[in-house]
PDB file of C-alpha atoms in Angstrom:
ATOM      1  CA  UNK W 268      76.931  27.302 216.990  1.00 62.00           C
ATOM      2  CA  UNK W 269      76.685  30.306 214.632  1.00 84.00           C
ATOM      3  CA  UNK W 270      73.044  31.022 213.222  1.00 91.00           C
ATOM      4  CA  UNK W 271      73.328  30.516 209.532  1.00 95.00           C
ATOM      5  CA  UNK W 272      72.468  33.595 207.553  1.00 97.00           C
ATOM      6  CA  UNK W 273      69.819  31.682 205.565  1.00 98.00           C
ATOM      7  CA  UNK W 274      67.924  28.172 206.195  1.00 98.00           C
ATOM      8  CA  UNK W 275      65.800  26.405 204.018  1.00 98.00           C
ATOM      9  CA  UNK W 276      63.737  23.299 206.310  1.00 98.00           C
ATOM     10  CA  UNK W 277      61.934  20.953 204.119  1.00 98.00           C
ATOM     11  CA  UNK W 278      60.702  23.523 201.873  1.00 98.00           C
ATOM     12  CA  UNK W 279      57.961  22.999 199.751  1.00 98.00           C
ATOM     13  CA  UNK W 280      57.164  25.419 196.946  1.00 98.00           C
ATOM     14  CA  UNK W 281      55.645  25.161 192.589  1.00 96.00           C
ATOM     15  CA  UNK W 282      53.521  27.068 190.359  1.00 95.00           C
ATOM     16  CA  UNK W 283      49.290  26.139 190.572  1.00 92.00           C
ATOM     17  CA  UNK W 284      48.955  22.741 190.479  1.00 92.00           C
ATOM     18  CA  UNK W 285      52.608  22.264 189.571  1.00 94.00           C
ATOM     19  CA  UNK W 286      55.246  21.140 192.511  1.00 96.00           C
ATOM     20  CA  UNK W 287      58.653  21.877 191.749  1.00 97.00           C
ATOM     21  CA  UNK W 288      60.331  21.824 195.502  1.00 98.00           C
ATOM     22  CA  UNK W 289      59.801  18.731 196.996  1.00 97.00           C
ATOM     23  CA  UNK W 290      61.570  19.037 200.231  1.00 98.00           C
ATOM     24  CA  UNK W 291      64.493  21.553 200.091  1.00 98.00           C
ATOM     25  CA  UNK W 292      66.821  21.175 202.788  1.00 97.00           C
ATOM     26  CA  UNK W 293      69.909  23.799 202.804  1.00 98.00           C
ATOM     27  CA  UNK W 294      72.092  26.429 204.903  1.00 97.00           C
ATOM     28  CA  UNK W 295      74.206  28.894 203.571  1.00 97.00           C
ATOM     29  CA  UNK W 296      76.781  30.100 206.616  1.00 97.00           C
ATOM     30  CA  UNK W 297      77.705  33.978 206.944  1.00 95.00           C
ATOM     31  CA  UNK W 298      81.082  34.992 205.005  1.00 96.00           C
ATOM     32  CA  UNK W 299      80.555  31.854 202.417  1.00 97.00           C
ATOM     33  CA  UNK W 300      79.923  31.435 198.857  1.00 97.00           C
ATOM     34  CA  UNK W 301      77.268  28.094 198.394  1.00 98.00           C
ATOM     35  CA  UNK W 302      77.373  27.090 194.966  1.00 97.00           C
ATOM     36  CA  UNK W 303      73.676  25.512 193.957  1.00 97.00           C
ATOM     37  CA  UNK W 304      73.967  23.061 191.136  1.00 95.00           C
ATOM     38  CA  UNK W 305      72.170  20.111 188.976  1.00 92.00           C
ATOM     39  CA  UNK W 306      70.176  20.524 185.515  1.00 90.00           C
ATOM     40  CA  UNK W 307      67.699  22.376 183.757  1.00 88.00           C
ATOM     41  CA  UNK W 308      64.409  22.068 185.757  1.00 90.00           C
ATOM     42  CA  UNK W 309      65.619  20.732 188.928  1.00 93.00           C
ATOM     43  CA  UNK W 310      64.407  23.688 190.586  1.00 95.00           C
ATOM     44  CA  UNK W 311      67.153  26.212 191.283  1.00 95.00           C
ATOM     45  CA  UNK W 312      65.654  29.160 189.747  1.00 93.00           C
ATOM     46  CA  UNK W 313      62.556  28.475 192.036  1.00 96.00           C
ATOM     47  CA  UNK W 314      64.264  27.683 195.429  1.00 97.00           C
ATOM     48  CA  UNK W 315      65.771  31.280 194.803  1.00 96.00           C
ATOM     49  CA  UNK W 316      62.297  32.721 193.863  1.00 95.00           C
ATOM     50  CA  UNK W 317      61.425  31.076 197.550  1.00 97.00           C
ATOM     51  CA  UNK W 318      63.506  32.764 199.383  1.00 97.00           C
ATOM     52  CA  UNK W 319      63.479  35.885 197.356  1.00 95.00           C
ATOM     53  CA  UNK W 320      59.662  36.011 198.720  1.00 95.00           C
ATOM     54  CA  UNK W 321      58.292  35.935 194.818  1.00 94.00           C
ATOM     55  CA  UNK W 322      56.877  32.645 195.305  1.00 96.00           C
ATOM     56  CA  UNK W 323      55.271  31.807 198.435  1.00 96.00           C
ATOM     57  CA  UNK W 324      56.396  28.273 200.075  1.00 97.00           C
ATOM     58  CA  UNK W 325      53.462  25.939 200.729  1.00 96.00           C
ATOM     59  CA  UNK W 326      55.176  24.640 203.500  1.00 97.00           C
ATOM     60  CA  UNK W 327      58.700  24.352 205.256  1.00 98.00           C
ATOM     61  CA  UNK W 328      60.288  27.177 206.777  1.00 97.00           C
ATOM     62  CA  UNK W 329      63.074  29.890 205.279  1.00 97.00           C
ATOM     63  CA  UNK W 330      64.991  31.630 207.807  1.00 97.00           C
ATOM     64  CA  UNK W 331      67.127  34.506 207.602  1.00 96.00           C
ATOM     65  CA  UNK W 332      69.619  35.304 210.546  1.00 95.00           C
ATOM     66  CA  UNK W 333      67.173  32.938 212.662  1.00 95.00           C
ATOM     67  CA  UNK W 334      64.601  34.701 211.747  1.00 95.00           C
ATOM     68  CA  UNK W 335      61.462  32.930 209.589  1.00 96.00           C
ATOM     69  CA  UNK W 336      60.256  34.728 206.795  1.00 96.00           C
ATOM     70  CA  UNK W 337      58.368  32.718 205.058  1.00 95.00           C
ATOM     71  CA  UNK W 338      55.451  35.094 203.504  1.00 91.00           C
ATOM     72  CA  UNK W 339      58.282  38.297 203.511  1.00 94.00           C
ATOM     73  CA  UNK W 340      57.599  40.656 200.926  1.00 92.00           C
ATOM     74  CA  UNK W 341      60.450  41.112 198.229  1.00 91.00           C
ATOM     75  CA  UNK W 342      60.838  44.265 199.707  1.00 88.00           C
ATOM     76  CA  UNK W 343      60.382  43.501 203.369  1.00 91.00           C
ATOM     77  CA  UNK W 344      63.514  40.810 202.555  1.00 93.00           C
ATOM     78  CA  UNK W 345      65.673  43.485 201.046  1.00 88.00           C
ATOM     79  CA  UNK W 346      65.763  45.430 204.473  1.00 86.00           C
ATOM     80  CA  UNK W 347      66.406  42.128 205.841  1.00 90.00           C
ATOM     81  CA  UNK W 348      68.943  42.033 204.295  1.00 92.00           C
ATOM     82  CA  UNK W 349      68.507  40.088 201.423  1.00 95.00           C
ATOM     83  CA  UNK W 350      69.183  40.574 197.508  1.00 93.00           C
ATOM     84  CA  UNK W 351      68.884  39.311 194.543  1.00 91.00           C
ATOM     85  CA  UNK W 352      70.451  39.858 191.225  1.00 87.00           C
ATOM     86  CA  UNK W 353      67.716  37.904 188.640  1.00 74.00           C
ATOM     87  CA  UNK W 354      69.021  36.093 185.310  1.00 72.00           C
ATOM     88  CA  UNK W 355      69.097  38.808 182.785  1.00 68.00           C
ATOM     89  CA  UNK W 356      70.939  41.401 184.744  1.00 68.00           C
ATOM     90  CA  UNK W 357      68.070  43.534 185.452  1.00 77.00           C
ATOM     91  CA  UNK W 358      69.761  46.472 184.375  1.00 89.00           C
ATOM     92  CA  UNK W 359      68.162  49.856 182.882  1.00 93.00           C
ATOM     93  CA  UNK W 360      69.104  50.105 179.522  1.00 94.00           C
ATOM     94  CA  UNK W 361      68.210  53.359 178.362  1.00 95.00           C
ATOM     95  CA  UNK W 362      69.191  54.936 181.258  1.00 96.00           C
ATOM     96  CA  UNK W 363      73.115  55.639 182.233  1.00 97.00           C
ATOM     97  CA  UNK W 364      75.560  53.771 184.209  1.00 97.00           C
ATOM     98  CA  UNK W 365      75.400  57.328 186.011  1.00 96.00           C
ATOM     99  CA  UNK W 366      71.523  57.422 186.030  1.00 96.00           C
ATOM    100  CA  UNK W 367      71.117  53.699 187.119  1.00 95.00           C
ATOM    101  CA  UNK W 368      73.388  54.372 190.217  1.00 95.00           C
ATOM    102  CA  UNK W 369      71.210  57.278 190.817  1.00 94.00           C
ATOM    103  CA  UNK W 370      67.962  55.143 191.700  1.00 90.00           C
ATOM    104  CA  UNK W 371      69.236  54.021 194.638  1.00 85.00           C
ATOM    105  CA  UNK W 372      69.966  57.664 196.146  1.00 87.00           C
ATOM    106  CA  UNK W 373      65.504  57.234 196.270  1.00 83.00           C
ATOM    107  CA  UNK W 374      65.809  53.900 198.553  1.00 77.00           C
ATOM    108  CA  UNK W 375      68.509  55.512 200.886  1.00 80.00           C
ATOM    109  CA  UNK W 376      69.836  58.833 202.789  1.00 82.00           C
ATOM    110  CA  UNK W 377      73.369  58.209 200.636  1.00 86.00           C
ATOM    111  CA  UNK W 378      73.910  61.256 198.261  1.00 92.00           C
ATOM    112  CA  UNK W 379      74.915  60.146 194.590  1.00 93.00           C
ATOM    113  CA  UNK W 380      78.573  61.451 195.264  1.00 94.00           C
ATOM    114  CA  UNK W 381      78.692  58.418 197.786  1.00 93.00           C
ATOM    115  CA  UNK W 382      76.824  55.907 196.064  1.00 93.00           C
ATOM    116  CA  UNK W 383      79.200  56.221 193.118  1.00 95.00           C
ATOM    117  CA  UNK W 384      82.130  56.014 195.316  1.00 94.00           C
ATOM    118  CA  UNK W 385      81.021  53.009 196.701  1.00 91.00           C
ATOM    119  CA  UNK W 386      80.339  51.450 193.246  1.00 94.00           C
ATOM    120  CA  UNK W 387      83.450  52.793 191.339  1.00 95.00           C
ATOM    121  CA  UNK W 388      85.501  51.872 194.498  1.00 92.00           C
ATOM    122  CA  UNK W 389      84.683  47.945 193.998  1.00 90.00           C
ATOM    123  CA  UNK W 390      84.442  48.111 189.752  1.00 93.00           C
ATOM    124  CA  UNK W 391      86.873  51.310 188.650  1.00 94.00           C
ATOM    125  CA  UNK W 392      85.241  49.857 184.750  1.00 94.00           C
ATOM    126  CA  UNK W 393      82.121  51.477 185.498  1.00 96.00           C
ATOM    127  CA  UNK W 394      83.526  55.088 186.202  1.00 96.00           C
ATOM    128  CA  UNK W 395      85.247  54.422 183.066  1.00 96.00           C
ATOM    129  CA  UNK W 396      81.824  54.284 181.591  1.00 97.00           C
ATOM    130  CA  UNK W 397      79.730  56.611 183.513  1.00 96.00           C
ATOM    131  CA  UNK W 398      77.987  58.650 180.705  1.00 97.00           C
ATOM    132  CA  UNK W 399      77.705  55.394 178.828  1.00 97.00           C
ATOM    133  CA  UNK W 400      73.839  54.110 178.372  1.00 97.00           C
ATOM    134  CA  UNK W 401      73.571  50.562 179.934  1.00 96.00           C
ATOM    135  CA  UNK W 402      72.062  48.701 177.109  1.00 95.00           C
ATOM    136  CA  UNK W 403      75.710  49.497 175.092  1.00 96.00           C
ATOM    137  CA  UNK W 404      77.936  48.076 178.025  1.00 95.00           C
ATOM    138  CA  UNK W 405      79.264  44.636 177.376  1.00 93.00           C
ATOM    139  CA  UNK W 406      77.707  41.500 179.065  1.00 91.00           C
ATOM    140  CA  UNK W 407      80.218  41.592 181.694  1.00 92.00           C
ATOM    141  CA  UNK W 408      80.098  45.365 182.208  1.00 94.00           C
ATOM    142  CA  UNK W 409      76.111  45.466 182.698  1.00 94.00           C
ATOM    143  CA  UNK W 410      76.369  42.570 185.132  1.00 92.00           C
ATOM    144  CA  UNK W 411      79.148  44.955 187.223  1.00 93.00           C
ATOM    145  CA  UNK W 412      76.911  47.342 187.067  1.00 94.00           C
ATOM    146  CA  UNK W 413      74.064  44.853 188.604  1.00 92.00           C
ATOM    147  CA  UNK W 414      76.251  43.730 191.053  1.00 93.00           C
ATOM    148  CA  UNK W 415      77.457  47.405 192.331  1.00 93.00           C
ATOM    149  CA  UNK W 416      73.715  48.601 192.450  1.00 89.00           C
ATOM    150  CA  UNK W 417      72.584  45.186 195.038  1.00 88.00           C
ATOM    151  CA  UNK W 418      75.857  45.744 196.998  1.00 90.00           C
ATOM    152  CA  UNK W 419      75.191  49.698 197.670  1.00 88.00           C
ATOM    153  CA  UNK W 420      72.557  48.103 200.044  1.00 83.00           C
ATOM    154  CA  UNK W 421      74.886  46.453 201.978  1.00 87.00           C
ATOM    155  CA  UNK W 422      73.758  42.848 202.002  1.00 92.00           C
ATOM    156  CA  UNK W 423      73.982  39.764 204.493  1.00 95.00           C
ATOM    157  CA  UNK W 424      72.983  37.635 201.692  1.00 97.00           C
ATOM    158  CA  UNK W 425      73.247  38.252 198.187  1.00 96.00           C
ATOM    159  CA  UNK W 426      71.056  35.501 195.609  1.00 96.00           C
ATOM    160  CA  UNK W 427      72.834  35.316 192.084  1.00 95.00           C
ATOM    161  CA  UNK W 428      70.860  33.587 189.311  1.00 92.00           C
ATOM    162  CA  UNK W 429      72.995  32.435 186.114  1.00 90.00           C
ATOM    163  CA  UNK W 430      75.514  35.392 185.902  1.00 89.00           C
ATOM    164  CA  UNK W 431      77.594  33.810 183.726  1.00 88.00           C
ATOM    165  CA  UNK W 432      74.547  33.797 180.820  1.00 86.00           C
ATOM    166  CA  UNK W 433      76.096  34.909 177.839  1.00 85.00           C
ATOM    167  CA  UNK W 434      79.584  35.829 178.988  1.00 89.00           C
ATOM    168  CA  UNK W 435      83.058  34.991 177.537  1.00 87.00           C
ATOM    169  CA  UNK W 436      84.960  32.440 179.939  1.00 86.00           C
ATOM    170  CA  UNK W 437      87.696  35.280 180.719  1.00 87.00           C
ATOM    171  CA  UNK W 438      84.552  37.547 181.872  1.00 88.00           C
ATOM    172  CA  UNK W 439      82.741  35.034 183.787  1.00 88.00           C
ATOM    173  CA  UNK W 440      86.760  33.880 185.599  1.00 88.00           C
ATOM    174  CA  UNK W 441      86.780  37.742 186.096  1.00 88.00           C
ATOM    175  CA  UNK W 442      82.923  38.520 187.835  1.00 90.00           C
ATOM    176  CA  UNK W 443      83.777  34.630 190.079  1.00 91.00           C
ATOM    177  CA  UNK W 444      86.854  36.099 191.510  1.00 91.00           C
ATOM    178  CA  UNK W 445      84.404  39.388 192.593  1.00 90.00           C
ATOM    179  CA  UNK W 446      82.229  36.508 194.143  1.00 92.00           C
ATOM    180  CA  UNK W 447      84.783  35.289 195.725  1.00 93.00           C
ATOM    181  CA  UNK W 448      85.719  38.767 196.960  1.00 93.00           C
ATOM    182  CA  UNK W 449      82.039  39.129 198.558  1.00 92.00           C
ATOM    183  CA  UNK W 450      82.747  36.122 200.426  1.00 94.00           C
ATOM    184  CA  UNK W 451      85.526  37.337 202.222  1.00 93.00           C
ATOM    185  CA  UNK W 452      84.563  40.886 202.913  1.00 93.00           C
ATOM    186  CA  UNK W 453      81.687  39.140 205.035  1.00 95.00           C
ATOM    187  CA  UNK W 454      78.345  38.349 202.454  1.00 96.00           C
ATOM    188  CA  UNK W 455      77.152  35.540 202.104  1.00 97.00           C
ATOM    189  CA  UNK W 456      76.311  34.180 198.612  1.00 97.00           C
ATOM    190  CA  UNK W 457      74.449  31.427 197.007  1.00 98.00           C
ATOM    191  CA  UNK W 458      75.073  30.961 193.497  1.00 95.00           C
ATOM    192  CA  UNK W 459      73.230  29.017 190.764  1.00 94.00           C
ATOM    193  CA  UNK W 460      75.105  28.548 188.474  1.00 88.00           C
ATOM    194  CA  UNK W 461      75.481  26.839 184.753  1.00 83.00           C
ATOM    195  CA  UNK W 462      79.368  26.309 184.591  1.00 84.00           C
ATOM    196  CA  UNK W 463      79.143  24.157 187.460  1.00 89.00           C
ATOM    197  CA  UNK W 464      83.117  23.586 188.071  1.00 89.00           C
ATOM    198  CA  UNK W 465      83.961  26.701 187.326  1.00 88.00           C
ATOM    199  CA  UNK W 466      81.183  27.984 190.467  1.00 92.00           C
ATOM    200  CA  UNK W 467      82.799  25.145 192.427  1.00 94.00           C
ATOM    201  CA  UNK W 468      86.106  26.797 192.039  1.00 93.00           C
ATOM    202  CA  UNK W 469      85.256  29.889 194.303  1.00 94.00           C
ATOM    203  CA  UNK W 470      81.946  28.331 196.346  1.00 96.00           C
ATOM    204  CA  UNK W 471      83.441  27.016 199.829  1.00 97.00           C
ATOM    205  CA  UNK W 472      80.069  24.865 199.904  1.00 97.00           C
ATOM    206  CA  UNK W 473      78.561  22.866 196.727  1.00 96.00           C
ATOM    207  CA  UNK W 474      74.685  21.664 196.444  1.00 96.00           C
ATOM    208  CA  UNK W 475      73.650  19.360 193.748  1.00 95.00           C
ATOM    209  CA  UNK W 476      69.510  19.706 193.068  1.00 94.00           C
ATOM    210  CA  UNK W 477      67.769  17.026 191.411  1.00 92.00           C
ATOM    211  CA  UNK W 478      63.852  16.259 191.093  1.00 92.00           C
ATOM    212  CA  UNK W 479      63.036  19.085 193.368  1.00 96.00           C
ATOM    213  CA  UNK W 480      65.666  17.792 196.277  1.00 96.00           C
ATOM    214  CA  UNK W 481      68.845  18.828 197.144  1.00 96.00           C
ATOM    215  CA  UNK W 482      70.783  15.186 196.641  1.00 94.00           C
ATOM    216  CA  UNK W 483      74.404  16.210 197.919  1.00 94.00           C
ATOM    217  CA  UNK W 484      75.612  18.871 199.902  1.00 95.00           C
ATOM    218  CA  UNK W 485      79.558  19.309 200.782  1.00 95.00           C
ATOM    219  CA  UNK W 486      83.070  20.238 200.607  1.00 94.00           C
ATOM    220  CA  UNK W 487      83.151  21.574 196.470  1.00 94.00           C
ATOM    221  CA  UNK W 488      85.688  18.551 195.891  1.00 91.00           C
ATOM    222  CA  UNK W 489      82.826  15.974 197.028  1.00 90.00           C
ATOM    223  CA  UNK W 490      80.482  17.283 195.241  1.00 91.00           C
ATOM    224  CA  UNK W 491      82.235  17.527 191.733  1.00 87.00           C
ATOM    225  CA  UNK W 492      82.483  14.117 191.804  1.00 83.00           C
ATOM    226  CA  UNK W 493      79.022  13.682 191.721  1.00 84.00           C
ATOM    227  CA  UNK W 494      78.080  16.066 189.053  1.00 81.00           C
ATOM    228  CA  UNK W 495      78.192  13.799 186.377  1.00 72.00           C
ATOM    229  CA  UNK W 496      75.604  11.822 187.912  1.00 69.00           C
ATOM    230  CA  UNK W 497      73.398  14.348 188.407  1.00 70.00           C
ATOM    231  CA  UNK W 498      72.824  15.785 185.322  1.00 67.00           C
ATOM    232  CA  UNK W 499      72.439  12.937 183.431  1.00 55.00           C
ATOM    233  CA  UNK W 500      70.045  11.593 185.467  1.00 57.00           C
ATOM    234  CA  UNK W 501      67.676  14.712 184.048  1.00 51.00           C
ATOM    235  CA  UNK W 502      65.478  17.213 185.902  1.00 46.00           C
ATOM    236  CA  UNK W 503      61.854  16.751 187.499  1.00 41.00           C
TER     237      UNK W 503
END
């Protein structure tokens, strides 16, 4: 059987005195999109903060590749493999699509010539606005531009948190079909993910999280038909 690229076993995680995983069990395979659903306060944001190592599980096991991580810096994870686009883009606004590209020629040996053809290569919009500062790109464009700068480190697994926040239907259509795209070319990708159908649409595998829990895991098809259910019946 093929080692998932990520495991979560009854993973435990919260904030002080506050517990907001309550048992997390979930695998996301190499080469698939997982699509990690249910309402506000369930605990999405978290279980990605888990496994992004910026909140420490108190207990359970993550693994990644087989390995277990669990007390991996951020950074540590990153060589592992691992990345993470936060909700809010994370973009530098003042700075250039040019100049944001350029920060990653200080993580690796890749000159700036072949970081940009990377980039451009997978979103030809951005060379359209090289000289153009972040902070004026459109919603869509600055989460490109997000997504180009996490993919120059050639990912196993790549965490995406709300990209859709914000962004016209068309746009958000547009950056699911790039998901999509990830998938195939071999990264694996778990999605949280507000337009819930619309994530099912390109996720091979759907989660529903509820209280803390994951309550269903399967085929996207089974799983929309519990969506309903789960968020009405509310968050933790």
């Amino acid at each position: 059987m093929t080692t998932p690229v990520l495991e979560l076993r009854n993973v435990r995680a919260g904030y002080g005195d506050l517990q907001v995983l309550r048992g997390v069990d979930l695998v996301v395979p190499s080469a698939s999109v997982v699509a990690l659903l249910g309402p506000n306060g369930a605990g999405k944001s978290t279980a990605l903060a888990v496994i992004g190592g910026r909140v420490p599980a108190s207990s359970g096991c993550v693994h990644v590749d087989g390995h277990h991580v669990n007390g991996a810096r951020p950074e540590d994870l990153v060589s592992s493999g691992v990345c993470q686009i936060p909700e809010g883009r994370g973009v530098f606004p003042n700075l250039t699509v040019v100049e944001n590209l350029r920060i990653w020629t200080h993580c690796t040996d890749q000159s700036l010539h072949e970081v940009e053809e990377v980039a451009y290569a997978r979103f030809p919009r951005l060379q359209e606005r090289r000289t153009q500062l972040a902070g004026t790109l459109s919603g869509g464009e600055q989460q490109m531009l997000a997504l180009a700068r996490a993919l120059l480190g050639s990912p196993r697994l790549l965490l995406l948190d709300e990209i859709s926040m914000g962004l016209a239907p068309k746009v958000v259509a547009e950056l699911f079909e790039v998901v999509a795209g990830l998938a195939a070319s071999g990264i694996a990708v778990l999605l949280v993910e507000q337009f819930a159908r619309t994530a099912l649409a390109v996720a091979d595998y759907g989660a529903i999280m509820s209280r803390g829990v994951i309550t269903a895991i399967g085929q996207p098809a089974d799983v929309a038909d519990q969506l309903e259910g789960a968020y009405l019946g509310g968050a933790a």
